[in-house]
Amino acid sequence: MISELKALFDYYEKEKGIDRGKMVEALSQALLAASKKSIGPARELRIDIDPDKGTIKAFAKLLAVETVSNPWEELPLAKARKFKKDAIVGDEIELEVTPNNMGRIAAQTAKQTMLQRLRMAEKENLYDEFKDRTGDVVSGVVRRFEKSDVVIDLGKFEGVMTSKERVATEDYTPGDRMRFYVKAVEKDTGRGPEIILSRAHPNFVRRLFEFEVSEIGDRTVEIASIAREAGYRTKVAVHSADEKVDPVGACVGLRGARVKNIVRELNNEKVDIIRWKADPAEFIREALKPIKVITIQVNADKKEARLTVSEEDLSKAIGRRGQNARLTSRLVGMDLIIEKDQHAAEVFEGQMGSAVHHLVDALGITEETARQLTEGGMGDLATLASGVDVDDITEVLGGDHDLAVRIYEKATANAAPAEE
């Protein structure tokens, strides 16, 4: 047991960096609980461990009394004077009470209870070493899964990536080496101090840009804001106080080398780099490019912007499941209300109405028929007379050949003077 104990102390001190004094304290407490079964509820029982020699002894403080009524706490005065010549009633006498089976007790206890206590001591060391590393990016190996949490081996310590900090599109396999963002180092958890790691946090992308883009590292270029939906898309707004520096170009790198490295680390997550603008309206326009914003009204007090885009651009501006609008809103720090431009629609409707009325007057047809022709691209007499034939008109009218012939003949007749 002595050699095993010394080996255990040496291993944890050298390999895990745990103070030998903490190990002695942990084992003493574990053995104290275990020895009470053999020694009994002795008064002020304590365990003394010599970590260098590997010896274990048990001591108890008993009270010197004339007549013993409780053998676990009292010692006859005559016996007390064998250990202390001038002992009197009421004196405390410390005696060694190491049981003969202490070695067996220690062997059974040390490897289970002590290791549990040592894990706590190890986690305290973890907190001391990592408490100032919140916000860092660290490299680790996926070790195992605990329910929905992923346990990451960081070398001397282990970190935990909870389900909330995982990226939905990523797979984690034991043995995979990856980089992680240190979101927090929490001291008071049910399982002791823990390093909370993340790959979904927006600041993970921020730190990757700081590593990859030297201009961000030396603050020539600054990241103004980041909006991220991990695994799918990230928008990064950058700017530079130096007019000679192109902040977007610096982040993209020569032939896109810099941003490609970041995208590779993020497992091909889309990354949009946007030029930051002080004016909110201009910033929103930049963030939505290449979509053309027709009108924009910003309410700074409500942190709200109402903007219009063309009907063709509306779905792109909103994005799949609202992603583009949502990310842009987070990036600029405003609620966005994106609407279809009604003015263009009104102008178009006006032009349609004018064409319909002209055909009604010129051809003597119903408004419904005229609208069918207009919506089919036959909204003027010249097109009906020379740009199409009777079969084309029949198809637009849903197969009414007779009506198509009448319209074609009348359109040709009305257009003839103009052609002359």
Tab-separated table of C-alpha atoms in Angstrom:
chain	number	residue	atom	x	y	z
A	1	MET	CA	0.000	0.000	0.000
A	2	ILE	CA	2.877	2.349	0.841
A	3	SER	CA	4.441	2.049	-2.633
A	4	GLU	CA	1.036	2.338	-4.348
A	5	LEU	CA	0.183	5.446	-2.365
A	6	LYS	CA	3.473	7.143	-3.191
A	7	ALA	CA	3.055	6.263	-6.868
A	8	LEU	CA	-0.454	7.723	-6.852
A	9	PHE	CA	0.759	10.971	-5.273
A	10	ASP	CA	3.663	11.228	-7.739
A	11	TYR	CA	1.439	10.624	-10.778
A	12	TYR	CA	-1.169	13.230	-9.929
A	13	GLU	CA	1.431	15.788	-8.888
A	14	LYS	CA	3.546	15.454	-12.045
A	15	GLU	CA	0.959	14.584	-14.695
A	16	LYS	CA	-2.056	16.539	-13.463
A	17	GLY	CA	-0.334	19.346	-11.571
A	18	ILE	CA	-2.335	18.755	-8.365
A	19	ASP	CA	-0.721	19.938	-5.165
A	20	ARG	CA	0.381	17.062	-2.918
A	21	GLY	CA	-1.097	18.800	0.109
A	22	LYS	CA	-4.552	18.780	-1.519
A	23	MET	CA	-4.196	15.082	-2.239
A	24	VAL	CA	-3.252	14.330	1.359
A	25	GLU	CA	-6.247	16.329	2.587
A	26	ALA	CA	-8.600	14.542	0.180
A	27	LEU	CA	-7.374	11.088	1.193
A	28	SER	CA	-7.465	11.969	4.895
A	29	GLN	CA	-11.132	12.924	4.668
A	30	ALA	CA	-11.971	9.799	2.704
A	31	LEU	CA	-10.147	7.518	5.125
A	32	LEU	CA	-11.650	9.274	8.128
A	33	ALA	CA	-15.126	8.270	7.006
A	34	ALA	CA	-14.017	4.723	6.165
A	35	SER	CA	-12.023	4.130	9.384
A	36	LYS	CA	-14.889	5.009	11.717
A	37	LYS	CA	-16.394	1.624	10.908
A	38	SER	CA	-13.268	-0.131	12.265
A	39	ILE	CA	-12.225	2.279	15.014
A	40	GLY	CA	-15.683	3.417	16.072
A	41	PRO	CA	-16.916	6.957	16.750
A	42	ALA	CA	-13.725	8.004	18.557
A	43	ARG	CA	-13.535	11.590	19.827
A	44	GLU	CA	-11.838	14.010	17.424
A	45	LEU	CA	-10.606	11.224	15.197
A	46	ARG	CA	-8.040	12.317	12.614
A	47	ILE	CA	-5.953	10.595	9.975
A	48	ASP	CA	-2.283	11.460	9.606
A	49	ILE	CA	-0.673	10.704	6.239
A	50	ASP	CA	3.025	11.068	5.469
A	51	PRO	CA	3.054	11.559	1.659
A	52	ASP	CA	6.815	10.982	1.405
A	53	LYS	CA	6.918	7.763	3.403
A	54	GLY	CA	3.429	6.652	2.364
A	55	THR	CA	2.420	5.824	5.948
A	56	ILE	CA	-1.083	6.245	7.387
A	57	LYS	CA	-1.922	6.540	11.095
A	58	ALA	CA	-5.142	7.274	12.997
A	59	PHE	CA	-5.291	9.430	16.154
A	60	ALA	CA	-8.077	10.312	18.577
A	61	LYS	CA	-8.308	12.774	21.493
A	62	LEU	CA	-9.842	11.169	24.583
A	63	LEU	CA	-10.754	12.840	27.864
A	64	ALA	CA	-9.083	11.623	31.089
A	65	VAL	CA	-11.784	10.576	33.596
A	66	GLU	CA	-12.023	8.702	36.916
A	67	THR	CA	-14.743	6.372	35.692
A	68	VAL	CA	-15.265	5.611	31.980
A	69	SER	CA	-18.879	5.838	30.820
A	70	ASN	CA	-18.174	6.266	27.084
A	71	PRO	CA	-15.128	4.304	25.843
A	72	TRP	CA	-15.175	6.142	22.499
A	73	GLU	CA	-14.565	9.495	24.134
A	74	GLU	CA	-13.036	8.768	27.563
A	75	LEU	CA	-9.859	7.220	28.985
A	76	PRO	CA	-9.248	6.038	32.546
A	77	LEU	CA	-6.985	8.478	34.428
A	78	ALA	CA	-4.511	5.714	35.250
A	79	LYS	CA	-4.088	4.840	31.587
A	80	ALA	CA	-3.950	8.502	30.604
A	81	ARG	CA	-0.903	8.967	32.917
A	82	LYS	CA	0.991	6.357	30.893
A	83	PHE	CA	0.932	8.839	27.987
A	84	LYS	CA	1.071	12.008	30.084
A	85	LYS	CA	2.605	11.672	33.546
A	86	ASP	CA	0.898	14.733	35.055
A	87	ALA	CA	-2.505	14.124	33.502
A	88	ILE	CA	-5.530	15.206	35.507
A	89	VAL	CA	-9.263	14.654	35.073
A	90	GLY	CA	-10.474	16.609	32.024
A	91	ASP	CA	-7.170	16.579	30.128
A	92	GLU	CA	-7.219	15.652	26.427
A	93	ILE	CA	-4.913	12.785	25.584
A	94	GLU	CA	-4.111	12.119	21.908
A	95	LEU	CA	-3.652	8.430	21.234
A	96	GLU	CA	-2.790	6.485	18.125
A	97	VAL	CA	-5.737	4.247	17.330
A	98	THR	CA	-4.599	2.882	13.963
A	99	PRO	CA	-6.438	-0.401	13.374
A	100	ASN	CA	-4.563	-3.482	12.212
A	101	ASN	CA	-6.569	-3.501	8.985
A	102	MET	CA	-5.785	0.138	8.088
A	103	GLY	CA	-3.839	-0.996	5.009
A	104	ARG	CA	-6.855	-2.889	3.678
A	105	ILE	CA	-9.170	0.024	4.498
A	106	ALA	CA	-6.831	2.422	2.699
A	107	ALA	CA	-6.552	0.176	-0.348
A	108	GLN	CA	-10.334	-0.089	-0.666
A	109	THR	CA	-10.936	3.587	-0.090
A	110	ALA	CA	-8.071	5.361	-1.813
A	111	LYS	CA	-8.814	4.321	-5.378
A	112	GLN	CA	-12.492	5.204	-5.327
A	113	THR	CA	-13.154	7.991	-2.845
A	114	MET	CA	-9.784	9.676	-3.223
A	115	LEU	CA	-10.027	9.822	-7.020
A	116	GLN	CA	-13.420	11.460	-6.705
A	117	ARG	CA	-12.010	14.111	-4.384
A	118	LEU	CA	-8.982	14.519	-6.617
A	119	ARG	CA	-11.202	15.263	-9.577
A	120	MET	CA	-12.608	18.154	-7.574
A	121	ALA	CA	-9.087	19.351	-6.763
A	122	GLU	CA	-8.213	18.999	-10.434
A	123	LYS	CA	-11.223	21.111	-11.362
A	124	GLU	CA	-10.151	23.791	-8.888
A	125	ASN	CA	-6.786	23.892	-10.643
A	126	LEU	CA	-8.713	24.079	-13.905
A	127	TYR	CA	-10.580	27.171	-12.701
A	128	ASP	CA	-7.389	28.892	-11.533
A	129	GLU	CA	-5.659	28.270	-14.868
A	130	PHE	CA	-8.610	29.058	-17.167
A	131	LYS	CA	-10.458	31.827	-15.280
A	132	ASP	CA	-8.644	34.522	-17.306
A	133	ARG	CA	-8.968	32.723	-20.648
A	134	THR	CA	-12.626	33.467	-21.334
A	135	GLY	CA	-12.816	34.649	-24.937
A	136	ASP	CA	-9.797	32.640	-26.100
A	137	VAL	CA	-9.809	30.034	-28.848
A	138	VAL	CA	-8.341	26.685	-27.817
A	139	SER	CA	-7.598	23.462	-29.633
A	140	GLY	CA	-8.946	20.171	-28.304
A	141	VAL	CA	-9.938	16.619	-29.160
A	142	VAL	CA	-13.496	15.304	-29.003
A	143	ARG	CA	-13.293	12.690	-26.256
A	144	ARG	CA	-16.788	11.431	-25.416
A	145	PHE	CA	-20.474	12.293	-25.077
A	146	GLU	CA	-22.356	12.813	-21.825
A	147	LYS	CA	-26.030	12.895	-22.775
A	148	SER	CA	-26.236	15.867	-25.174
A	149	ASP	CA	-22.917	17.398	-24.033
A	150	VAL	CA	-19.624	16.858	-25.846
A	151	VAL	CA	-16.579	16.436	-23.579
A	152	ILE	CA	-13.412	17.917	-25.080
A	153	ASP	CA	-9.871	16.916	-24.069
A	154	LEU	CA	-7.781	20.081	-23.732
A	155	GLY	CA	-4.644	18.322	-22.530
A	156	LYS	CA	-4.394	18.610	-18.743
A	157	PHE	CA	-8.075	19.519	-18.483
A	158	GLU	CA	-11.437	18.745	-20.043
A	159	GLY	CA	-14.007	21.207	-21.381
A	160	VAL	CA	-17.723	20.782	-22.035
A	161	MET	CA	-19.636	21.877	-25.123
A	162	THR	CA	-23.347	21.850	-24.336
A	163	SER	CA	-26.022	21.178	-26.937
A	164	LYS	CA	-26.754	24.920	-27.138
A	165	GLU	CA	-23.135	25.648	-28.080
A	166	ARG	CA	-22.943	22.974	-30.776
A	167	VAL	CA	-23.393	23.739	-34.475
A	168	ALA	CA	-26.426	21.909	-35.849
A	169	THR	CA	-24.750	21.121	-39.174
A	170	GLU	CA	-21.568	19.682	-37.634
A	171	ASP	CA	-20.867	16.090	-36.627
A	172	TYR	CA	-18.585	15.390	-33.670
A	173	THR	CA	-16.701	12.093	-33.597
A	174	PRO	CA	-14.376	10.985	-30.774
A	175	GLY	CA	-10.820	11.638	-31.923
A	176	ASP	CA	-11.656	14.724	-34.026
A	177	ARG	CA	-9.324	17.666	-33.352
A	178	MET	CA	-11.080	21.031	-33.562
A	179	ARG	CA	-10.863	24.603	-32.335
A	180	PHE	CA	-13.286	25.946	-29.743
A	181	TYR	CA	-14.219	29.292	-28.232
A	182	VAL	CA	-13.947	29.514	-24.428
A	183	LYS	CA	-17.358	30.970	-23.646
A	184	ALA	CA	-17.055	30.871	-19.851
A	185	VAL	CA	-15.251	29.271	-16.940
A	186	GLU	CA	-17.891	28.574	-14.321
A	187	LYS	CA	-16.837	27.866	-10.747
A	188	ASP	CA	-20.125	27.089	-9.028
A	189	THR	CA	-21.793	24.276	-10.941
A	190	GLY	CA	-23.251	21.046	-9.621
A	191	ARG	CA	-20.220	19.212	-11.005
A	192	GLY	CA	-17.588	21.681	-9.817
A	193	PRO	CA	-15.697	24.207	-12.002
A	194	GLU	CA	-16.215	23.707	-15.742
A	195	ILE	CA	-14.808	25.152	-18.958
A	196	ILE	CA	-17.774	25.919	-21.213
A	197	LEU	CA	-16.720	25.669	-24.863
A	198	SER	CA	-18.584	26.784	-27.975
A	199	ARG	CA	-18.400	26.572	-31.736
A	200	ALA	CA	-21.723	28.383	-32.262
A	201	HIS	CA	-20.902	31.692	-30.525
A	202	PRO	CA	-20.600	34.759	-32.828
A	203	ASN	CA	-17.349	35.709	-31.094
A	204	PHE	CA	-15.797	32.463	-32.329
A	205	VAL	CA	-15.963	33.987	-35.826
A	206	ARG	CA	-14.607	37.290	-34.452
A	207	ARG	CA	-11.555	35.547	-32.987
A	208	LEU	CA	-10.939	33.591	-36.198
A	209	PHE	CA	-10.851	36.890	-38.114
A	210	GLU	CA	-8.426	38.320	-35.549
A	211	PHE	CA	-6.082	35.356	-36.074
A	212	GLU	CA	-6.382	35.328	-39.861
A	213	VAL	CA	-6.464	39.056	-40.687
A	214	SER	CA	-3.380	40.907	-39.442
A	215	GLU	CA	-5.093	44.277	-39.964
A	216	ILE	CA	-7.759	43.283	-37.439
A	217	GLY	CA	-5.085	42.020	-35.062
A	218	ASP	CA	-3.296	45.392	-35.103
A	219	ARG	CA	-6.638	47.305	-35.097
A	220	THR	CA	-6.138	48.934	-38.496
A	221	VAL	CA	-9.438	47.282	-39.373
A	222	GLU	CA	-12.162	46.824	-36.771
A	223	ILE	CA	-15.155	44.507	-36.642
A	224	ALA	CA	-18.156	46.741	-35.935
A	225	SER	CA	-20.757	43.999	-35.543
A	226	ILE	CA	-21.425	40.322	-36.202
A	227	ALA	CA	-24.677	38.434	-36.776
A	228	ARG	CA	-24.551	34.654	-36.990
A	229	GLU	CA	-26.775	31.641	-37.466
A	230	ALA	CA	-24.201	28.968	-36.752
A	231	GLY	CA	-23.701	26.429	-39.494
A	232	TYR	CA	-25.600	28.435	-42.090
A	233	ARG	CA	-24.558	32.063	-42.460
A	234	THR	CA	-22.633	34.868	-40.781
A	235	LYS	CA	-22.605	38.577	-41.611
A	236	VAL	CA	-19.587	40.611	-40.484
A	237	ALA	CA	-19.484	44.423	-40.705
A	238	VAL	CA	-15.987	45.955	-40.831
A	239	HIS	CA	-14.527	49.433	-41.107
A	240	SER	CA	-11.203	51.250	-40.953
A	241	ALA	CA	-10.276	54.717	-39.747
A	242	ASP	CA	-7.477	54.718	-42.336
A	243	GLU	CA	-8.923	55.816	-45.672
A	244	LYS	CA	-6.102	54.056	-47.520
A	245	VAL	CA	-7.173	50.667	-46.168
A	246	ASP	CA	-9.987	48.717	-47.772
A	247	PRO	CA	-11.494	46.843	-44.786
A	248	VAL	CA	-13.481	44.383	-46.900
A	249	GLY	CA	-10.513	43.613	-49.149
A	250	ALA	CA	-8.253	43.066	-46.127
A	251	CYS	CA	-10.671	40.508	-44.695
A	252	VAL	CA	-11.190	38.717	-47.995
A	253	GLY	CA	-7.457	38.508	-48.706
A	254	LEU	CA	-5.602	37.847	-51.934
A	255	ARG	CA	-7.858	35.688	-54.124
A	256	GLY	CA	-10.099	35.180	-51.096
A	257	ALA	CA	-7.406	33.245	-49.200
A	258	ARG	CA	-8.125	34.713	-45.770
A	259	VAL	CA	-11.877	34.289	-45.741
A	260	LYS	CA	-11.516	30.804	-47.290
A	261	ASN	CA	-9.447	29.701	-44.283
A	262	ILE	CA	-12.176	30.943	-41.942
A	263	VAL	CA	-14.940	29.295	-43.987
A	264	ARG	CA	-12.967	26.034	-43.926
A	265	GLU	CA	-12.725	26.189	-40.113
A	266	LEU	CA	-16.486	26.814	-39.989
A	267	ASN	CA	-17.185	23.781	-42.211
A	268	ASN	CA	-18.273	25.856	-45.238
A	269	GLU	CA	-20.620	28.185	-43.376
A	270	LYS	CA	-21.380	31.203	-45.609
A	271	VAL	CA	-19.590	34.379	-44.486
A	272	ASP	CA	-20.648	37.806	-45.854
A	273	ILE	CA	-18.214	40.672	-45.255
A	274	ILE	CA	-19.919	44.072	-45.317
A	275	ARG	CA	-18.581	47.611	-45.201
A	276	TRP	CA	-19.867	49.334	-42.048
A	277	LYS	CA	-21.480	52.765	-42.414
A	278	ALA	CA	-22.203	55.289	-39.664
A	279	ASP	CA	-25.500	56.265	-41.318
A	280	PRO	CA	-28.062	53.509	-40.507
A	281	ALA	CA	-29.810	53.831	-43.881
A	282	GLU	CA	-26.551	53.454	-45.801
A	283	PHE	CA	-25.503	50.593	-43.545
A	284	ILE	CA	-28.752	48.731	-44.296
A	285	ARG	CA	-28.257	49.273	-48.034
A	286	GLU	CA	-24.721	47.837	-47.769
A	287	ALA	CA	-25.898	44.878	-45.707
A	288	LEU	CA	-28.572	43.940	-48.270
A	289	LYS	CA	-26.421	44.239	-51.416
A	290	PRO	CA	-26.810	43.213	-54.225
A	291	ILE	CA	-30.507	43.760	-53.507
A	292	LYS	CA	-31.520	47.296	-54.478
A	293	VAL	CA	-33.398	49.159	-51.748
A	294	ILE	CA	-35.831	51.580	-53.404
A	295	THR	CA	-36.928	53.600	-50.343
A	296	ILE	CA	-35.925	53.507	-46.694
A	297	GLN	CA	-37.246	55.303	-43.609
A	298	VAL	CA	-35.305	54.998	-40.354
A	299	ASN	CA	-36.855	55.622	-36.939
A	300	ALA	CA	-33.816	55.909	-34.647
A	301	ASP	CA	-35.931	56.248	-31.474
A	302	LYS	CA	-37.772	52.987	-32.103
A	303	LYS	CA	-34.677	51.362	-33.662
A	304	GLU	CA	-36.796	50.464	-36.641
A	305	ALA	CA	-36.368	50.808	-40.415
A	306	ARG	CA	-39.092	50.473	-43.047
A	307	LEU	CA	-37.826	49.777	-46.553
A	308	THR	CA	-39.209	48.852	-49.938
A	309	VAL	CA	-37.712	46.663	-52.645
A	310	SER	CA	-38.946	45.489	-56.009
A	311	GLU	CA	-41.260	42.502	-56.198
A	312	GLU	CA	-38.435	40.451	-57.757
A	313	ASP	CA	-36.073	41.266	-54.866
A	314	LEU	CA	-38.578	40.813	-52.039
A	315	SER	CA	-38.005	37.093	-51.519
A	316	LYS	CA	-34.212	37.556	-51.688
A	317	ALA	CA	-34.310	40.400	-49.143
A	318	ILE	CA	-36.290	38.273	-46.695
A	319	GLY	CA	-34.273	35.147	-47.445
A	320	ARG	CA	-35.044	31.500	-46.906
A	321	ARG	CA	-37.189	31.207	-43.765
A	322	GLY	CA	-36.499	34.910	-43.116
A	323	GLN	CA	-32.770	34.325	-42.533
A	324	ASN	CA	-31.394	37.263	-44.552
A	325	ALA	CA	-33.759	39.787	-42.969
A	326	ARG	CA	-33.124	38.347	-39.503
A	327	LEU	CA	-29.319	38.466	-39.795
A	328	THR	CA	-29.365	41.954	-41.317
A	329	SER	CA	-31.600	43.146	-38.486
A	330	ARG	CA	-29.149	41.817	-35.871
A	331	LEU	CA	-26.167	43.235	-37.742
A	332	VAL	CA	-27.520	46.796	-37.917
A	333	GLY	CA	-29.261	46.628	-34.524
A	334	MET	CA	-32.679	47.576	-35.850
A	335	ASP	CA	-35.990	45.896	-36.595
A	336	LEU	CA	-36.491	45.776	-40.362
A	337	ILE	CA	-39.874	45.975	-42.059
A	338	ILE	CA	-39.356	44.933	-45.685
A	339	GLU	CA	-42.196	45.592	-48.108
A	340	LYS	CA	-42.842	45.333	-51.828
A	341	ASP	CA	-42.606	48.654	-53.653
A	342	GLN	CA	-46.241	49.589	-54.413
A	343	HIS	CA	-45.390	52.566	-56.625
A	344	ALA	CA	-43.944	50.392	-59.386
A	345	ALA	CA	-46.956	48.108	-59.160
A	346	GLU	CA	-49.309	51.100	-59.384
A	347	VAL	CA	-47.492	52.458	-62.433
A	348	PHE	CA	-47.633	49.046	-64.094
A	349	GLU	CA	-51.336	48.657	-63.265
A	350	GLY	CA	-51.971	52.107	-64.708
A	351	GLN	CA	-50.222	51.169	-67.931
A	352	MET	CA	-52.194	47.920	-68.070
A	353	GLY	CA	-55.466	49.801	-67.562
A	354	SER	CA	-54.641	52.286	-70.305
A	355	ALA	CA	-53.838	49.480	-72.771
A	356	VAL	CA	-57.021	47.622	-71.887
A	357	HIS	CA	-59.222	50.698	-72.472
A	358	HIS	CA	-57.502	51.429	-75.774
A	359	LEU	CA	-58.187	47.884	-77.037
A	360	VAL	CA	-61.828	48.045	-75.875
A	361	ASP	CA	-62.350	51.277	-77.819
A	362	ALA	CA	-60.419	50.199	-80.918
A	363	LEU	CA	-61.652	46.627	-81.270
A	364	GLY	CA	-65.093	46.781	-79.681
A	365	ILE	CA	-64.345	43.890	-77.333
A	366	THR	CA	-65.142	43.385	-73.666
A	367	GLU	CA	-62.796	44.622	-70.947
A	368	GLU	CA	-62.178	41.039	-69.845
A	369	THR	CA	-61.031	40.022	-73.345
A	370	ALA	CA	-58.864	43.134	-73.619
A	371	ARG	CA	-57.195	42.284	-70.278
A	372	GLN	CA	-56.527	38.729	-71.462
A	373	LEU	CA	-54.777	40.092	-74.526
A	374	THR	CA	-52.790	42.652	-72.535
A	375	GLU	CA	-51.619	40.126	-69.945
A	376	GLY	CA	-50.623	37.851	-72.841
A	377	GLY	CA	-48.282	40.525	-74.203
A	378	MET	CA	-50.700	41.747	-76.943
A	379	GLY	CA	-51.647	45.092	-75.467
A	380	ASP	CA	-51.377	47.224	-78.603
A	381	LEU	CA	-52.797	47.141	-82.143
A	382	ALA	CA	-49.411	46.954	-83.848
A	383	THR	CA	-48.550	43.707	-82.031
A	384	LEU	CA	-51.965	42.198	-82.830
A	385	ALA	CA	-51.714	43.204	-86.485
A	386	SER	CA	-48.168	42.170	-87.334
A	387	GLY	CA	-46.395	40.668	-84.298
A	388	VAL	CA	-48.627	37.608	-83.856
A	389	ASP	CA	-50.923	35.382	-85.864
A	390	VAL	CA	-54.459	34.089	-85.285
A	391	ASP	CA	-53.242	30.916	-83.553
A	392	ASP	CA	-51.282	33.008	-80.995
A	393	ILE	CA	-54.374	35.086	-80.225
A	394	THR	CA	-56.511	31.930	-79.995
A	395	GLU	CA	-54.135	30.473	-77.396
A	396	VAL	CA	-54.237	33.652	-75.266
A	397	LEU	CA	-58.046	33.664	-75.397
A	398	GLY	CA	-58.247	30.093	-74.210
A	399	GLY	CA	-59.119	28.521	-77.596
A	400	ASP	CA	-61.834	30.890	-78.905
A	401	HIS	CA	-60.766	30.793	-82.579
A	402	ASP	CA	-63.698	32.762	-84.003
A	403	LEU	CA	-63.122	35.660	-81.611
A	404	ALA	CA	-59.410	35.535	-82.392
A	405	VAL	CA	-60.099	35.853	-86.132
A	406	ARG	CA	-62.387	38.866	-85.578
A	407	ILE	CA	-59.820	40.579	-83.362
A	408	TYR	CA	-56.986	39.897	-85.814
A	409	GLU	CA	-58.963	41.251	-88.778
A	410	LYS	CA	-60.076	44.373	-86.898
A	411	ALA	CA	-56.603	45.037	-85.553
A	412	THR	CA	-55.153	44.641	-89.063
A	413	ALA	CA	-57.710	47.025	-90.480
A	414	ASN	CA	-57.137	49.638	-87.745
A	415	ALA	CA	-53.373	49.357	-88.056
A	416	ALA	CA	-53.327	49.570	-91.879
A	417	PRO	CA	-53.707	53.381	-92.152
A	418	ALA	CA	-50.885	53.833	-89.679
A	419	GLU	CA	-48.670	51.579	-91.794
A	420	GLU	CA	-49.438	53.636	-94.883
